[in-house]
Structures are given as structure tokens and as C-alpha cells.
GROMACS .gro file of C-alpha atoms in nm:
model
  414
    1UNK     CA    1  -1.110   4.415   0.996
    2UNK     CA    2  -0.736   4.610   0.960
    3UNK     CA    3  -0.750   4.917   1.074
    4UNK     CA    4  -0.553   5.262   0.864
    5UNK     CA    5  -0.435   5.566   1.040
    6UNK     CA    6  -0.342   5.817   0.818
    7UNK     CA    7  -0.063   6.123   0.951
    8UNK     CA    8  -0.139   6.432   0.747
    9UNK     CA    9   0.098   6.522   0.607
   10UNK     CA   10   0.172   6.842   0.439
   11UNK     CA   11   0.351   6.702   0.071
   12UNK     CA   12   0.083   6.433  -0.166
   13UNK     CA   13   0.492   6.198  -0.234
   14UNK     CA   14   0.529   6.119   0.191
   15UNK     CA   15   0.193   5.993   0.097
   16UNK     CA   16   0.196   5.765  -0.166
   17UNK     CA   17   0.527   5.633  -0.027
   18UNK     CA   18   0.389   5.545   0.296
   19UNK     CA   19   0.029   5.342   0.110
   20UNK     CA   20   0.302   5.168  -0.067
   21UNK     CA   21   0.453   5.032   0.276
   22UNK     CA   22   0.131   5.001   0.449
   23UNK     CA   23   0.028   4.750   0.158
   24UNK     CA   24   0.343   4.558   0.156
   25UNK     CA   25   0.344   4.511   0.512
   26UNK     CA   26   0.015   4.373   0.482
   27UNK     CA   27   0.033   4.184   0.169
   28UNK     CA   28   0.376   4.026   0.273
   29UNK     CA   29   0.166   3.804   0.482
   30UNK     CA   30  -0.097   3.640   0.268
   31UNK     CA   31   0.253   3.604   0.042
   32UNK     CA   32   0.336   3.318   0.286
   33UNK     CA   33   0.022   3.199   0.324
   34UNK     CA   34  -0.033   3.084   0.043
   35UNK     CA   35   0.277   2.943  -0.018
   36UNK     CA   36   0.244   2.721   0.297
   37UNK     CA   37  -0.082   2.612   0.132
   38UNK     CA   38   0.099   2.477  -0.132
   39UNK     CA   39   0.316   2.317  -0.012
   40UNK     CA   40   0.111   2.163   0.258
   41UNK     CA   41  -0.197   2.034  -0.012
   42UNK     CA   42  -0.499   1.899   0.148
   43UNK     CA   43  -0.456   1.465   0.201
   44UNK     CA   44  -0.735   1.216   0.283
   45UNK     CA   45  -0.560   0.919   0.376
   46UNK     CA   46  -0.763   0.606   0.209
   47UNK     CA   47  -0.602   0.196   0.394
   48UNK     CA   48  -0.622  -0.110   0.219
   49UNK     CA   49  -0.551  -0.424   0.200
   50UNK     CA   50  -0.452  -0.627  -0.118
   51UNK     CA   51  -0.368  -0.957  -0.071
   52UNK     CA   52  -0.669  -1.171   0.175
   53UNK     CA   53  -0.697  -1.590   0.088
   54UNK     CA   54  -1.051  -1.647   0.179
   55UNK     CA   55  -1.255  -2.068   0.170
   56UNK     CA   56  -1.193  -1.985  -0.259
   57UNK     CA   57  -0.846  -2.106  -0.170
   58UNK     CA   58  -0.589  -2.195   0.168
   59UNK     CA   59  -0.759  -1.963   0.407
   60UNK     CA   60  -1.007  -2.070   0.676
   61UNK     CA   61  -1.261  -1.883   0.660
   62UNK     CA   62  -1.541  -1.787   0.432
   63UNK     CA   63  -1.512  -1.448   0.206
   64UNK     CA   64  -1.816  -1.268   0.384
   65UNK     CA   65  -1.685  -1.220   0.766
   66UNK     CA   66  -1.268  -1.150   0.619
   67UNK     CA   67  -1.471  -0.888   0.431
   68UNK     CA   68  -1.628  -0.778   0.704
   69UNK     CA   69  -1.339  -0.803   0.980
   70UNK     CA   70  -1.145  -0.541   0.742
   71UNK     CA   71  -1.516  -0.336   0.810
   72UNK     CA   72  -1.523  -0.322   1.107
   73UNK     CA   73  -1.133  -0.261   1.163
   74UNK     CA   74  -1.151   0.118   0.967
   75UNK     CA   75  -1.013  -0.001   0.662
   76UNK     CA   76  -1.167   0.147   0.342
   77UNK     CA   77  -1.121  -0.105   0.061
   78UNK     CA   78  -1.048  -0.494   0.068
   79UNK     CA   79  -0.957  -0.741  -0.157
   80UNK     CA   80  -0.928  -1.106  -0.159
   81UNK     CA   81  -0.663  -1.241  -0.371
   82UNK     CA   82  -0.717  -1.594  -0.371
   83UNK     CA   83  -0.479  -1.903  -0.561
   84UNK     CA   84  -0.593  -1.881  -0.947
   85UNK     CA   85  -0.993  -1.786  -0.933
   86UNK     CA   86  -1.180  -1.499  -0.935
   87UNK     CA   87  -1.447  -1.641  -0.677
   88UNK     CA   88  -1.677  -1.672  -1.028
   89UNK     CA   89  -1.820  -1.998  -1.075
   90UNK     CA   90  -2.024  -2.205  -0.922
   91UNK     CA   91  -1.882  -2.404  -0.549
   92UNK     CA   92  -2.017  -2.572  -0.269
   93UNK     CA   93  -1.782  -2.550  -0.014
   94UNK     CA   94  -1.706  -2.938   0.208
   95UNK     CA   95  -1.636  -2.838   0.510
   96UNK     CA   96  -1.326  -3.011   0.675
   97UNK     CA   97  -1.261  -3.119   1.101
   98UNK     CA   98  -1.066  -2.787   1.186
   99UNK     CA   99  -1.394  -2.554   1.043
  100UNK     CA  100  -1.587  -2.752   1.278
  101UNK     CA  101  -1.352  -2.640   1.514
  102UNK     CA  102  -1.325  -2.377   1.458
  103UNK     CA  103  -1.685  -2.390   1.467
  104UNK     CA  104  -1.689  -2.150   1.126
  105UNK     CA  105  -1.992  -2.253   1.021
  106UNK     CA  106  -2.113  -2.141   1.366
  107UNK     CA  107  -2.007  -1.832   1.337
  108UNK     CA  108  -2.136  -1.715   0.953
  109UNK     CA  109  -2.425  -1.809   1.054
  110UNK     CA  110  -2.472  -1.623   1.323
  111UNK     CA  111  -2.309  -1.336   1.134
  112UNK     CA  112  -2.527  -1.366   0.752
  113UNK     CA  113  -2.814  -1.592   0.855
  114UNK     CA  114  -3.046  -1.682   0.603
  115UNK     CA  115  -2.773  -1.572   0.350
  116UNK     CA  116  -2.584  -1.888   0.367
  117UNK     CA  117  -2.645  -2.157   0.211
  118UNK     CA  118  -2.630  -2.514   0.244
  119UNK     CA  119  -2.645  -2.896   0.223
  120UNK     CA  120  -2.578  -3.250   0.383
  121UNK     CA  121  -2.519  -3.552   0.203
  122UNK     CA  122  -2.394  -3.874   0.293
  123UNK     CA  123  -2.080  -3.765   0.316
  124UNK     CA  124  -2.013  -3.488   0.424
  125UNK     CA  125  -2.193  -3.045   0.500
  126UNK     CA  126  -2.148  -2.831   0.200
  127UNK     CA  127  -2.156  -2.431   0.252
  128UNK     CA  128  -2.223  -2.314  -0.101
  129UNK     CA  129  -1.927  -2.012  -0.169
  130UNK     CA  130  -2.098  -1.662  -0.315
  131UNK     CA  131  -1.919  -1.518  -0.550
  132UNK     CA  132  -1.724  -1.174  -0.642
  133UNK     CA  133  -2.009  -1.009  -0.769
  134UNK     CA  134  -2.274  -1.159  -0.467
  135UNK     CA  135  -2.013  -1.104  -0.146
  136UNK     CA  136  -1.954  -0.761  -0.286
  137UNK     CA  137  -2.329  -0.660  -0.390
  138UNK     CA  138  -2.414  -0.726   0.017
  139UNK     CA  139  -2.102  -0.565   0.182
  140UNK     CA  140  -1.984  -0.233  -0.070
  141UNK     CA  141  -2.083   0.074   0.102
  142UNK     CA  142  -2.088   0.327  -0.257
  143UNK     CA  143  -1.855   0.663  -0.107
  144UNK     CA  144  -1.687   0.388   0.265
  145UNK     CA  145  -1.613   0.113   0.130
  146UNK     CA  146  -1.455  -0.078  -0.195
  147UNK     CA  147  -1.370  -0.458  -0.253
  148UNK     CA  148  -1.166  -0.426  -0.569
  149UNK     CA  149  -1.126  -0.798  -0.770
  150UNK     CA  150  -0.861  -1.006  -0.772
  151UNK     CA  151  -0.632  -1.243  -0.858
  152UNK     CA  152  -0.357  -1.429  -0.665
  153UNK     CA  153  -0.194  -1.569  -1.042
  154UNK     CA  154   0.013  -1.870  -0.890
  155UNK     CA  155   0.268  -1.994  -1.109
  156UNK     CA  156   0.679  -2.151  -0.984
  157UNK     CA  157   0.962  -2.232  -1.176
  158UNK     CA  158   1.155  -2.583  -1.045
  159UNK     CA  159   0.998  -2.523  -0.737
  160UNK     CA  160   1.084  -2.168  -0.694
  161UNK     CA  161   0.713  -1.990  -0.623
  162UNK     CA  162   0.593  -1.682  -0.846
  163UNK     CA  163   0.339  -1.529  -0.699
  164UNK     CA  164   0.150  -1.259  -0.877
  165UNK     CA  165  -0.120  -1.103  -0.744
  166UNK     CA  166  -0.387  -0.904  -0.992
  167UNK     CA  167  -0.579  -0.555  -0.878
  168UNK     CA  168  -0.894  -0.470  -1.002
  169UNK     CA  169  -0.845  -0.838  -1.313
  170UNK     CA  170  -1.149  -0.879  -1.550
  171UNK     CA  171  -1.113  -1.195  -1.676
  172UNK     CA  172  -0.855  -1.483  -1.440
  173UNK     CA  173  -0.536  -1.489  -1.562
  174UNK     CA  174  -0.386  -1.889  -1.616
  175UNK     CA  175   0.025  -1.895  -1.422
  176UNK     CA  176   0.225  -1.947  -1.657
  177UNK     CA  177   0.466  -2.212  -1.734
  178UNK     CA  178   0.879  -2.035  -1.878
  179UNK     CA  179   1.250  -2.221  -1.889
  180UNK     CA  180   1.364  -1.949  -1.603
  181UNK     CA  181   1.139  -1.716  -1.315
  182UNK     CA  182   1.166  -1.391  -1.499
  183UNK     CA  183   1.007  -1.570  -1.778
  184UNK     CA  184   0.761  -1.712  -1.586
  185UNK     CA  185   0.712  -1.352  -1.456
  186UNK     CA  186   0.738  -1.110  -1.713
  187UNK     CA  187   0.432  -1.317  -1.971
  188UNK     CA  188   0.236  -1.249  -1.693
  189UNK     CA  189   0.329  -0.894  -1.621
  190UNK     CA  190   0.260  -0.856  -1.966
  191UNK     CA  191  -0.146  -1.069  -1.955
  192UNK     CA  192  -0.184  -0.773  -1.689
  193UNK     CA  193  -0.037  -0.482  -1.945
  194UNK     CA  194  -0.260  -0.687  -2.215
  195UNK     CA  195  -0.637  -0.766  -2.041
  196UNK     CA  196  -0.536  -0.384  -1.823
  197UNK     CA  197  -0.561  -0.233  -2.243
  198UNK     CA  198  -0.798  -0.452  -2.398
  199UNK     CA  199  -1.069  -0.361  -2.059
  200UNK     CA  200  -0.960   0.022  -2.050
  201UNK     CA  201  -0.924   0.013  -1.682
  202UNK     CA  202  -0.711   0.133  -1.432
  203UNK     CA  203  -0.564  -0.209  -1.279
  204UNK     CA  204  -0.157  -0.299  -1.210
  205UNK     CA  205   0.038  -0.668  -1.059
  206UNK     CA  206   0.236  -0.678  -0.789
  207UNK     CA  207   0.539  -0.931  -0.697
  208UNK     CA  208   0.407  -1.095  -0.416
  209UNK     CA  209   0.733  -1.226  -0.084
  210UNK     CA  210   0.971  -1.278  -0.291
  211UNK     CA  211   1.170  -1.485  -0.047
  212UNK     CA  212   0.915  -1.716   0.059
  213UNK     CA  213   1.068  -2.059  -0.068
  214UNK     CA  214   1.351  -1.733  -0.210
  215UNK     CA  215   1.157  -1.835  -0.541
  216UNK     CA  216   1.261  -1.425  -0.666
  217UNK     CA  217   1.632  -1.214  -0.635
  218UNK     CA  218   1.661  -0.907  -0.701
  219UNK     CA  219   1.830  -0.998  -1.035
  220UNK     CA  220   1.434  -1.133  -1.144
  221UNK     CA  221   1.379  -0.786  -1.089
  222UNK     CA  222   1.596  -0.580  -1.271
  223UNK     CA  223   1.480  -0.744  -1.570
  224UNK     CA  224   1.075  -0.691  -1.572
  225UNK     CA  225   0.969  -0.447  -1.810
  226UNK     CA  226   0.651  -0.349  -1.718
  227UNK     CA  227   0.635  -0.337  -1.312
  228UNK     CA  228   0.595  -0.101  -1.059
  229UNK     CA  229   0.499  -0.232  -0.784
  230UNK     CA  230   0.656  -0.533  -0.475
  231UNK     CA  231   0.560  -0.677  -0.168
  232UNK     CA  232   0.792  -0.430   0.084
  233UNK     CA  233   0.638  -0.605   0.348
  234UNK     CA  234   0.410  -0.901   0.439
  235UNK     CA  235   0.225  -1.035   0.763
  236UNK     CA  236   0.279  -1.373   0.669
  237UNK     CA  237   0.547  -1.533   0.903
  238UNK     CA  238   0.680  -1.773   0.599
  239UNK     CA  239   0.790  -1.518   0.404
  240UNK     CA  240   1.082  -1.423   0.516
  241UNK     CA  241   1.093  -1.022   0.489
  242UNK     CA  242   1.403  -1.029   0.651
  243UNK     CA  243   1.649  -1.278   0.418
  244UNK     CA  244   1.889  -1.519   0.651
  245UNK     CA  245   2.250  -1.550   0.616
  246UNK     CA  246   2.267  -1.667   0.221
  247UNK     CA  247   1.970  -1.345   0.136
  248UNK     CA  248   1.878  -1.014   0.179
  249UNK     CA  249   1.625  -0.830   0.285
  250UNK     CA  250   1.309  -0.729   0.106
  251UNK     CA  251   1.428  -0.358   0.164
  252UNK     CA  252   1.817  -0.378   0.093
  253UNK     CA  253   1.654  -0.593  -0.262
  254UNK     CA  254   1.362  -0.308  -0.293
  255UNK     CA  255   1.651  -0.043  -0.357
  256UNK     CA  256   1.881  -0.258  -0.566
  257UNK     CA  257   1.624  -0.283  -0.781
  258UNK     CA  258   1.535   0.073  -0.777
  259UNK     CA  259   1.878   0.158  -0.837
  260UNK     CA  260   1.853  -0.049  -1.222
  261UNK     CA  261   1.545   0.069  -1.287
  262UNK     CA  262   1.702   0.402  -1.253
  263UNK     CA  263   1.990   0.334  -1.467
  264UNK     CA  264   1.752   0.171  -1.685
  265UNK     CA  265   1.517   0.492  -1.692
  266UNK     CA  266   1.268   0.285  -1.597
  267UNK     CA  267   0.997   0.391  -1.355
  268UNK     CA  268   1.047   0.325  -1.007
  269UNK     CA  269   0.952  -0.008  -0.838
  270UNK     CA  270   0.696   0.085  -0.540
  271UNK     CA  271   0.688  -0.118  -0.186
  272UNK     CA  272   0.352  -0.263  -0.083
  273UNK     CA  273   0.240  -0.431   0.288
  274UNK     CA  274  -0.003  -0.613   0.354
  275UNK     CA  275  -0.094  -0.953   0.514
  276UNK     CA  276  -0.150  -1.271   0.340
  277UNK     CA  277  -0.422  -1.324   0.530
  278UNK     CA  278  -0.468  -1.656   0.565
  279UNK     CA  279  -0.586  -1.751   0.931
  280UNK     CA  280  -0.862  -1.606   1.135
  281UNK     CA  281  -1.000  -1.839   1.426
  282UNK     CA  282  -0.665  -1.832   1.612
  283UNK     CA  283  -0.456  -1.467   1.626
  284UNK     CA  284  -0.090  -1.644   1.670
  285UNK     CA  285   0.261  -1.540   1.567
  286UNK     CA  286   0.298  -1.880   1.369
  287UNK     CA  287  -0.086  -1.798   1.196
  288UNK     CA  288  -0.155  -1.577   0.891
  289UNK     CA  289  -0.354  -1.295   1.061
  290UNK     CA  290  -0.533  -0.974   0.967
  291UNK     CA  291  -0.425  -0.600   1.037
  292UNK     CA  292  -0.035  -0.677   0.949
  293UNK     CA  293   0.044  -0.444   0.746
  294UNK     CA  294  -0.135  -0.199   0.479
  295UNK     CA  295  -0.159   0.056   0.243
  296UNK     CA  296  -0.236   0.396   0.297
  297UNK     CA  297  -0.398   0.637   0.006
  298UNK     CA  298  -0.415   0.991  -0.069
  299UNK     CA  299  -0.776   1.029  -0.242
  300UNK     CA  300  -1.040   1.203  -0.174
  301UNK     CA  301  -1.257   0.975  -0.337
  302UNK     CA  302  -1.338   0.565  -0.244
  303UNK     CA  303  -1.312   0.467  -0.565
  304UNK     CA  304  -1.098   0.161  -0.837
  305UNK     CA  305  -0.981   0.416  -1.065
  306UNK     CA  306  -0.917   0.682  -0.865
  307UNK     CA  307  -0.664   0.469  -0.568
  308UNK     CA  308  -0.506   0.244  -0.819
  309UNK     CA  309  -0.441   0.608  -0.969
  310UNK     CA  310  -0.239   0.789  -0.624
  311UNK     CA  311  -0.106   0.422  -0.584
  312UNK     CA  312   0.038   0.439  -0.976
  313UNK     CA  313   0.200   0.820  -0.896
  314UNK     CA  314   0.372   0.666  -0.588
  315UNK     CA  315   0.068   0.928  -0.336
  316UNK     CA  316   0.102   0.612  -0.035
  317UNK     CA  317   0.266   0.522   0.250
  318UNK     CA  318   0.341   0.118   0.317
  319UNK     CA  319   0.237   0.043   0.681
  320UNK     CA  320   0.258  -0.259   1.003
  321UNK     CA  321   0.126  -0.003   1.235
  322UNK     CA  322   0.293   0.402   1.205
  323UNK     CA  323   0.021   0.622   1.086
  324UNK     CA  324   0.165   0.888   0.910
  325UNK     CA  325  -0.055   1.296   0.927
  326UNK     CA  326   0.171   1.421   0.642
  327UNK     CA  327   0.328   1.303   0.359
  328UNK     CA  328   0.454   1.560   0.014
  329UNK     CA  329   0.725   1.667  -0.148
  330UNK     CA  330   0.796   1.990  -0.346
  331UNK     CA  331   1.052   2.015  -0.577
  332UNK     CA  332   1.317   2.162  -0.281
  333UNK     CA  333   1.199   1.867  -0.014
  334UNK     CA  334   1.055   1.583   0.086
  335UNK     CA  335   0.843   1.587   0.458
  336UNK     CA  336   0.718   1.395   0.671
  337UNK     CA  337   0.479   1.474   1.015
  338UNK     CA  338   0.383   1.136   1.220
  339UNK     CA  339   0.017   1.051   1.357
  340UNK     CA  340   0.174   1.014   1.703
  341UNK     CA  341   0.136   0.769   1.983
  342UNK     CA  342   0.155   0.856   2.334
  343UNK     CA  343   0.507   0.788   2.507
  344UNK     CA  344   0.575   0.601   2.192
  345UNK     CA  345   0.953   0.715   2.067
  346UNK     CA  346   0.965   0.806   1.690
  347UNK     CA  347   1.267   0.761   1.418
  348UNK     CA  348   1.251   0.882   1.073
  349UNK     CA  349   1.534   0.872   0.815
  350UNK     CA  350   1.568   0.956   0.475
  351UNK     CA  351   1.715   0.723   0.233
  352UNK     CA  352   1.858   0.813  -0.192
  353UNK     CA  353   2.031   0.732  -0.450
  354UNK     CA  354   2.323   0.980  -0.527
  355UNK     CA  355   2.499   1.100  -0.826
  356UNK     CA  356   2.882   0.860  -0.817
  357UNK     CA  357   2.741   0.587  -0.572
  358UNK     CA  358   2.629   0.266  -0.610
  359UNK     CA  359   2.487   0.219  -0.311
  360UNK     CA  360   2.182   0.377  -0.143
  361UNK     CA  361   2.267   0.613   0.143
  362UNK     CA  362   2.188   0.753   0.443
  363UNK     CA  363   2.083   1.151   0.400
  364UNK     CA  364   1.946   1.225   0.725
  365UNK     CA  365   1.836   1.059   1.093
  366UNK     CA  366   1.558   1.242   1.352
  367UNK     CA  367   1.392   1.127   1.613
  368UNK     CA  368   1.112   1.265   1.624
  369UNK     CA  369   0.689   1.375   1.521
  370UNK     CA  370   0.783   1.496   1.195
  371UNK     CA  371   1.167   1.616   0.922
  372UNK     CA  372   1.170   1.715   0.601
  373UNK     CA  373   1.507   1.697   0.375
  374UNK     CA  374   1.612   1.920   0.103
  375UNK     CA  375   1.729   1.745  -0.185
  376UNK     CA  376   2.046   1.849  -0.228
  377UNK     CA  377   2.248   1.970  -0.558
  378UNK     CA  378   2.342   1.518  -0.645
  379UNK     CA  379   2.044   1.377  -0.521
  380UNK     CA  380   1.874   1.168  -0.755
  381UNK     CA  381   1.582   1.006  -0.586
  382UNK     CA  382   1.498   0.971  -0.237
  383UNK     CA  383   1.253   0.726  -0.038
  384UNK     CA  384   1.177   0.771   0.387
  385UNK     CA  385   1.104   0.496   0.674
  386UNK     CA  386   0.965   0.535   0.940
  387UNK     CA  387   1.039   0.343   1.274
  388UNK     CA  388   0.897   0.358   1.648
  389UNK     CA  389   0.928   0.099   1.886
  390UNK     CA  390   0.622   0.094   1.942
  391UNK     CA  391   0.528  -0.380   1.990
  392UNK     CA  392   0.270  -0.475   1.822
  393UNK     CA  393   0.022  -0.687   1.915
  394UNK     CA  394  -0.040  -0.944   1.687
  395UNK     CA  395   0.335  -0.967   1.543
  396UNK     CA  396   0.486  -1.219   1.254
  397UNK     CA  397   0.794  -1.306   1.491
  398UNK     CA  398   0.906  -1.212   1.768
  399UNK     CA  399   0.967  -0.799   1.850
  400UNK     CA  400   0.875  -0.624   1.580
  401UNK     CA  401   0.758  -0.307   1.571
  402UNK     CA  402   0.581  -0.060   1.386
  403UNK     CA  403   0.709   0.087   1.131
  404UNK     CA  404   0.583   0.279   0.771
  405UNK     CA  405   0.771   0.341   0.449
  406UNK     CA  406   0.708   0.658   0.166
  407UNK     CA  407   0.761   0.593  -0.110
  408UNK     CA  408   1.083   0.701  -0.374
  409UNK     CA  409   1.079   1.054  -0.524
  410UNK     CA  410   1.302   1.121  -0.798
  411UNK     CA  411   1.491   1.442  -0.765
  412UNK     CA  412   1.615   1.441  -1.106
  413UNK     CA  413   1.536   1.278  -1.436
  414UNK     CA  414   1.846   1.047  -1.576
   0.00000   0.00000   0.00000
């Protein structure tokens, strides 16, 4: 408790002045505390993967087994995004030789017992795949683990793959044909936005692995209307996140698209990290395994609408292993604080688009576990990347280290 000590002054005006000074002394720390609280809001990080495959398309395990892995490994939400299906029909999957070698059915039965349905005839062994509604009711847990319906709408143009994930889909979207890669993508986005309007729900599309088969280029993506997300990082070994001698990497692609979007007064494109997992029995650099990439969404509620709302406002970061304790921005600055691992060196890089420039520029580079960047007069939008020397335990390429990416913040509207 504060104690006030008064001196006996002869004149009342001296007493009044002394009271004013004491009031100021006691209120200045309080004002500072309120300011800090406003700058550092409480955050609730929910971990999720939005790109995953099962026996419903080209994955090599049952949906429940895959979901259980994510549940056991501290994820709060998952979307199984099988190709051109929403897992709603009756489907008996025929076991293949590789499934028998992996003892896939035995593992499934050991984990789920009488839940598993099988039948055998002269052609082989069949297992009924549970529908989305079935495995959701079995494995989802209110307030702690969410399963979101998704589809990877899988199209192509002249042998160029065009894959777009739809998160929280309600009705299956058939793959589109068109006269260009751009047309195929735009038709898919239009269908997603039409479905969102029809059902009045939160849902979104994201462009998958643009460098897979080098099917989607920067100019295709610049022309799109209604797209907010794309895969900045994908854990599949065949998607070429880093590009090659003839194609740019996905991070450079992200920046170029956002320069165009900013100048065209479009909402900026936000970068997602995903597993794109297909393989669950053999852990190897040659397989697309779980746990390689994810998003961390700032949402107090583990509910679909809340998660999507947070993502659409850019209130999330993407990671291939680095965890962040705090990410926030005010009108004046962008602040980042890492959740560090002992013995690991971290580097925070602030990058931005500035008035009069045609490229993204490096604005500040700091080694350490926290830093902030104060916005400058000519800054238009700013993002951040976190590097580390922490080698991934199960990388998709040799020498891969853990990273994280913070979404771009618009400093000045055009």
C-alpha cells in the first residue's frame, strides 16, 4: 500500500502544489503500464495444418490414423484435403500390396478396434473408409481439437497442374477447364466465393505449391481477383519451394505478387505453410511426411469461423519449425518475439515495399530472440522472416533449417 507523508506548510497554496506533484508521480507509471498493455495484446496461438491426404485420394493411410497423429502432436486443428472429393460417399478401399507391407490395416485395427469395417472376397481385402461426418464425430473434441472439411480442387491446363485447396467447403467443387492456367484458377475462386455467399459461412481458397510442375507463375497469380492465400512453404519433396535456375522461389514470388496487389489496391496475399502429407509409414526426405509446415493462428476460440476470421485479417504466422511467442503491430511498429530453444541462433529480418521502389527491400536484420521495426515515412507494407540454424529432424531437403514467416502489414494505403 502507498503511504503519503505530508509536511506542515504554513500556506495552503504550497500544500496544493505538493499534492499535484504527488498525483503526477503516482499516475505516470500507471499510464506507461496501460500503454504497454495496449501494445502487447494477449495472444492465443492455435496450431493447424490445412493440406493433408488420406486413402480418400493419394495418401497411404486411413483418415482416423492421420488425424490422430496430429491430435497427439499438439495440433489444434486439421483439414484433410483429398483430391476432388469431400469424403461424403460410400467407399470401400481395396488394400494394395504396399498397404500390406506397411501393415496399415493391422495398425488401424489396433488403434480403433470394432470401429473398423472390412470385407474379403476373391479379389482382395476391402476396408470401408469413414466419411467426413463419421471421422469428425469420432475424433473432434470441443474446444481443443477441430476437424475442418476441405477439398483440393485438382485441375490442369496443358499438363500444368493447378491445385487449389478449399477450407471449410460445404459442397464439392468439380475441377474446371479453361483456356489458360489463369482461367482455371479464377473459375475455381469464383466458385468458392459463390459457395461462401450461398451458405453465408466462413471459407476460403488457397493456391497450392505454385512451383509443383512449375504450373503456376507470378503473372498468373497477379491477375487473380478474390484470392487471399497461397502456399509459401510446402513440405512435399517435389514442389520446388526454392525454384531452380529457370524459376523463382516462392518467397520472391510472394513479394512480387504483393507489390502488384498493393499497386492495384487489392488485399495483400498471405503466406501459408503446410505439410501436404501423403506418406505416414516411412519417414524420409523422399516422402511427404507430417510435421513439416503449419500455421499458427491467433484465435481464442478453436472454432472454424474464428480461425478463418483471424487468418483473413492476417493474424497468424507460418512456420517450418520456429515458434513465436509474440507477434503484433501498432501504427508505429512491428514487434516479434521468438520462443527460443537453448543453443539455437535466430535471425529476424524485416522486409518491405517502399515508396519509389520496384522491389522488396531488406529494412532491418537482427540476431537475437526479439526485435521490432519502426515504420518509416516511405514504408508501404512490411513483413518479417525468421531464420535459425536449427536443423529439421525430418526435412524435405538436405540441410533444411527451421524458419517462420510473419504476414505483411500495410503501413500506408495507396
